[in-house]
Short mmCIF file of C-alpha atoms in Angstrom, two decimals:
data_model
loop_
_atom_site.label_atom_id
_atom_site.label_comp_id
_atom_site.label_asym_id
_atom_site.label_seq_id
_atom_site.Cartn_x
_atom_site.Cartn_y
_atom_site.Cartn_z
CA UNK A 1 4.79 -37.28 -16.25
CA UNK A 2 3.19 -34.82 -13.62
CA UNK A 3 6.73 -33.22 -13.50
CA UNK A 4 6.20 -32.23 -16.97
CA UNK A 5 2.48 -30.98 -16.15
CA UNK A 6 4.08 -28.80 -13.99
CA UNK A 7 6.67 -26.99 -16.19
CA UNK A 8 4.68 -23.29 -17.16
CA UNK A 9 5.01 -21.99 -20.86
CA UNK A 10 7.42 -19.69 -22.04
CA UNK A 11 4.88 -15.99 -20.81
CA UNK A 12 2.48 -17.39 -18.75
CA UNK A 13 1.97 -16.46 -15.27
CA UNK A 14 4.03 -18.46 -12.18
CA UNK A 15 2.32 -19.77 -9.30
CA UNK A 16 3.32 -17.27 -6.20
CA UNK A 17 4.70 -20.51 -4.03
CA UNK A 18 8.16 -19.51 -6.24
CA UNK A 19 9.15 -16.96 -3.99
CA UNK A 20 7.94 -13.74 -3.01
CA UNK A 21 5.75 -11.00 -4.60
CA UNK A 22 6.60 -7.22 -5.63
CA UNK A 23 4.57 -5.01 -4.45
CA UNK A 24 3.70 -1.29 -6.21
CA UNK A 25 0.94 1.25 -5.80
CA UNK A 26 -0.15 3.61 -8.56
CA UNK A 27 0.88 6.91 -8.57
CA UNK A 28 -2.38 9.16 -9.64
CA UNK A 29 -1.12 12.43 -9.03
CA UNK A 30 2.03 14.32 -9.90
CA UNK A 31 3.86 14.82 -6.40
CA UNK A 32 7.87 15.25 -5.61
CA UNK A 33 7.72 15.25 -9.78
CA UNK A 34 7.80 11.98 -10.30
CA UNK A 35 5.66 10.45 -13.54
CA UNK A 36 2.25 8.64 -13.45
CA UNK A 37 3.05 5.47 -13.02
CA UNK A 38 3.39 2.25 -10.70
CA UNK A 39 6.16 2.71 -7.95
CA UNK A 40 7.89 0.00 -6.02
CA UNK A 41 7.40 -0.46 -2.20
CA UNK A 42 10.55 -0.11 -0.37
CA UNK A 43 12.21 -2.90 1.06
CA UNK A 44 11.23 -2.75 4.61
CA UNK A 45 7.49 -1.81 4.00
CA UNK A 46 7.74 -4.64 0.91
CA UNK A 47 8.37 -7.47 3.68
CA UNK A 48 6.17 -6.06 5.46
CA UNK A 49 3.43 -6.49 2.59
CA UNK A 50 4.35 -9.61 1.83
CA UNK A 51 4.31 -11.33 5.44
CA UNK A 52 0.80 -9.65 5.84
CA UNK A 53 -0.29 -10.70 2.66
CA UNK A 54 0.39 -14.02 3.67
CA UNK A 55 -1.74 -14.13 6.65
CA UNK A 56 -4.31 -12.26 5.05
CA UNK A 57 -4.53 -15.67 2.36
CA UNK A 58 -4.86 -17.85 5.52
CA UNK A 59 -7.09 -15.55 7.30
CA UNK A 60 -9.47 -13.07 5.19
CA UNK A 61 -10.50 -11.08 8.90
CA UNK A 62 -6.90 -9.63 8.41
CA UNK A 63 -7.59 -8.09 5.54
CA UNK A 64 -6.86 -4.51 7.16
CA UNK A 65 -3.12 -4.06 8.13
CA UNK A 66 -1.04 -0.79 8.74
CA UNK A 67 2.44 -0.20 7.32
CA UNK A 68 4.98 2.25 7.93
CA UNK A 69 6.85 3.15 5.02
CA UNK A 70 9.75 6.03 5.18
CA UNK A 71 8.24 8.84 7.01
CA UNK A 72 4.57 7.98 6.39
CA UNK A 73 1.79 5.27 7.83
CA UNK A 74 -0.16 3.30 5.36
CA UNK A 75 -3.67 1.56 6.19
CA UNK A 76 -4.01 -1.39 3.54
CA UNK A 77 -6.81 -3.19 2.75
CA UNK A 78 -5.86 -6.52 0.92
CA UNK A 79 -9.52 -6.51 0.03
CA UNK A 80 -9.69 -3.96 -1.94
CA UNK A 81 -6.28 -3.73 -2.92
CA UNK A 82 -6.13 0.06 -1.47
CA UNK A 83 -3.65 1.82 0.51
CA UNK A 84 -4.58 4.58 2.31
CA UNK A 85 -2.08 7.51 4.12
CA UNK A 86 -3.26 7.85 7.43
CA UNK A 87 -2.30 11.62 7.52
CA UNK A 88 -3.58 12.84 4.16
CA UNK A 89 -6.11 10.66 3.45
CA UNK A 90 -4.76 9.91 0.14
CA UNK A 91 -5.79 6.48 -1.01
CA UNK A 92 -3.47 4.32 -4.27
CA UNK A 93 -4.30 1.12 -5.87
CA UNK A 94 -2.06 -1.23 -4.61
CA UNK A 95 -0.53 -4.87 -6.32
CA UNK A 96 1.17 -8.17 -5.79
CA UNK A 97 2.92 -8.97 -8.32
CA UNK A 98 3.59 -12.79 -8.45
CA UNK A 99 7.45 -13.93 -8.68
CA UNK A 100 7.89 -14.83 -12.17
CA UNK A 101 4.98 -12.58 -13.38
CA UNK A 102 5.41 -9.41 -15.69
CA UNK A 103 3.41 -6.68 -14.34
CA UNK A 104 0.86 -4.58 -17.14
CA UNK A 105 2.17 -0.77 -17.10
CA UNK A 106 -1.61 0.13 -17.44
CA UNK A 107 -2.93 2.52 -15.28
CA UNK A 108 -5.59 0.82 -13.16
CA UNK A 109 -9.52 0.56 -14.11
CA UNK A 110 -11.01 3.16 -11.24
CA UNK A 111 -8.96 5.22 -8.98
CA UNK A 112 -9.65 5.68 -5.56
CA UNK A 113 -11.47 8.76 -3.62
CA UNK A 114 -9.32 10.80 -1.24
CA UNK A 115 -10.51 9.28 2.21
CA UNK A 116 -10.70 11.08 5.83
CA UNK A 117 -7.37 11.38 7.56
CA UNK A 118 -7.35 9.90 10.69
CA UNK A 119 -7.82 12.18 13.53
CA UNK A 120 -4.86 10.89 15.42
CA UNK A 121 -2.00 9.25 13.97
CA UNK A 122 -2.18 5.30 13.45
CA UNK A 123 0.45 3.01 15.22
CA UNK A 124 1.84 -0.22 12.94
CA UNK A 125 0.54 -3.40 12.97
CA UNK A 126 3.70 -4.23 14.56
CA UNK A 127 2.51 -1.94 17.86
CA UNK A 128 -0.92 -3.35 17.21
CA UNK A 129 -1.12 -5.30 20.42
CA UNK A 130 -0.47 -2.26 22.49
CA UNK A 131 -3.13 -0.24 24.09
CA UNK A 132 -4.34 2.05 21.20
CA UNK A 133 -7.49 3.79 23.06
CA UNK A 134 -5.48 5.85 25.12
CA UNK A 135 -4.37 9.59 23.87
CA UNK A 136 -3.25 12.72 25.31
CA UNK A 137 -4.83 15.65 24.03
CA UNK A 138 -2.37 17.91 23.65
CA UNK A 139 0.84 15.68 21.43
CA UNK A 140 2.50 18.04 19.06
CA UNK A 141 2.53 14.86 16.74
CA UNK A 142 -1.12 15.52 15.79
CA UNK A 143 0.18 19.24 15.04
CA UNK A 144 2.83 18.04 12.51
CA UNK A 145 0.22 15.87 11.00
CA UNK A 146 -2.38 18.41 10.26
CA UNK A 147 0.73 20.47 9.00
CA UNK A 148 1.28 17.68 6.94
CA UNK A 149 -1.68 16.89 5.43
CA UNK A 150 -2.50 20.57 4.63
CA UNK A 151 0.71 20.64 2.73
CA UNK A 152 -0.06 17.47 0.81
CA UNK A 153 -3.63 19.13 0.36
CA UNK A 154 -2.12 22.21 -1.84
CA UNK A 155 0.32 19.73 -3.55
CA UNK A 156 -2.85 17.40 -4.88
CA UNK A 157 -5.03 20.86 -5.64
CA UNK A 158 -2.20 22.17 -7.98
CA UNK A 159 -2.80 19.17 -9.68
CA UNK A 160 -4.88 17.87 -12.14
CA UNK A 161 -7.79 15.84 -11.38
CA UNK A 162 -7.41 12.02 -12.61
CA UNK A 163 -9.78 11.42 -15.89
CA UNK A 164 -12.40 8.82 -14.24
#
């Protein structure tokens, strides 16, 4: 009998134990011309998500990870559901979808402020155990960054603003 309490009707949401979740941000801006919308994680940065998801659900003090995905860092908070580029600023509404679940194509309820970059660029969680308070002053990194983030800067002001 409890194997038939467990069966889940035809539409309704799976428990996440079936495998693992999708993860997406929301796209609030129009940028490389791609359409409002959710977007995929990539693989690597996906696994990523999900493993730190994970510990985040069996430890809420890790609720702030960083992810490297393609050419950019990410800071996420699993809190708030918010990613945030480390160069630009830029912050997305982030989501897990569930394995079995359909995701809503609805944009989401509030959108996210643009947040400080960080001064420096961030290292991974994966190089989080290293010694992070050291920096030269003078790494052409930090040049390329500011580069960066300018460029992103003219992208998002040719843009129109998000209805709140």
């Amino acid at each position: 009998e409890e194997e038939e309490e467990e069966e889940v009707a035809p539409g309704a949401p799976r428990r996440a134990k079936e495998g693992p979740g999708k993860w997406q941000y929301y796209l609030h801006n129009k940028v490389d011309g791609k359409k409002l919308g959710w977007y995929e994680y990539d693989e690597d940065a996906a696994e990523n998500m999900e493993k730190y998801w994970g510990q985040f659900q069996r430890d809420a003090g890790l609720n702030v990870r960083l992810i490297q995905s393609d050419y950019f860092k990410y800071e996420v908070n699993f809190s708030d559901m918010i990613q945030r580029n480390t160069t630009s600023g830029m912050r997305r509404v982030i989501r897990r979808i569930a394995a079995g679940e359909r995701p809503d194509n609805a944009a989401p309820e509030k959108i996210p402020e643009k947040a400080a970059p960080d001064a420096k660029p961030a290292e991974s969680s994966d190089e989080e155990d290293e010694d992070m308070a050291t920096a030269d002053e003078d790494e052409p990194e930090e040049d390329e960054a500011a580069e960066e983030a300018a460029e992103e800067e003219e992208e998002e002001a040719a843009a129109a603003e998000p209805v709140r």
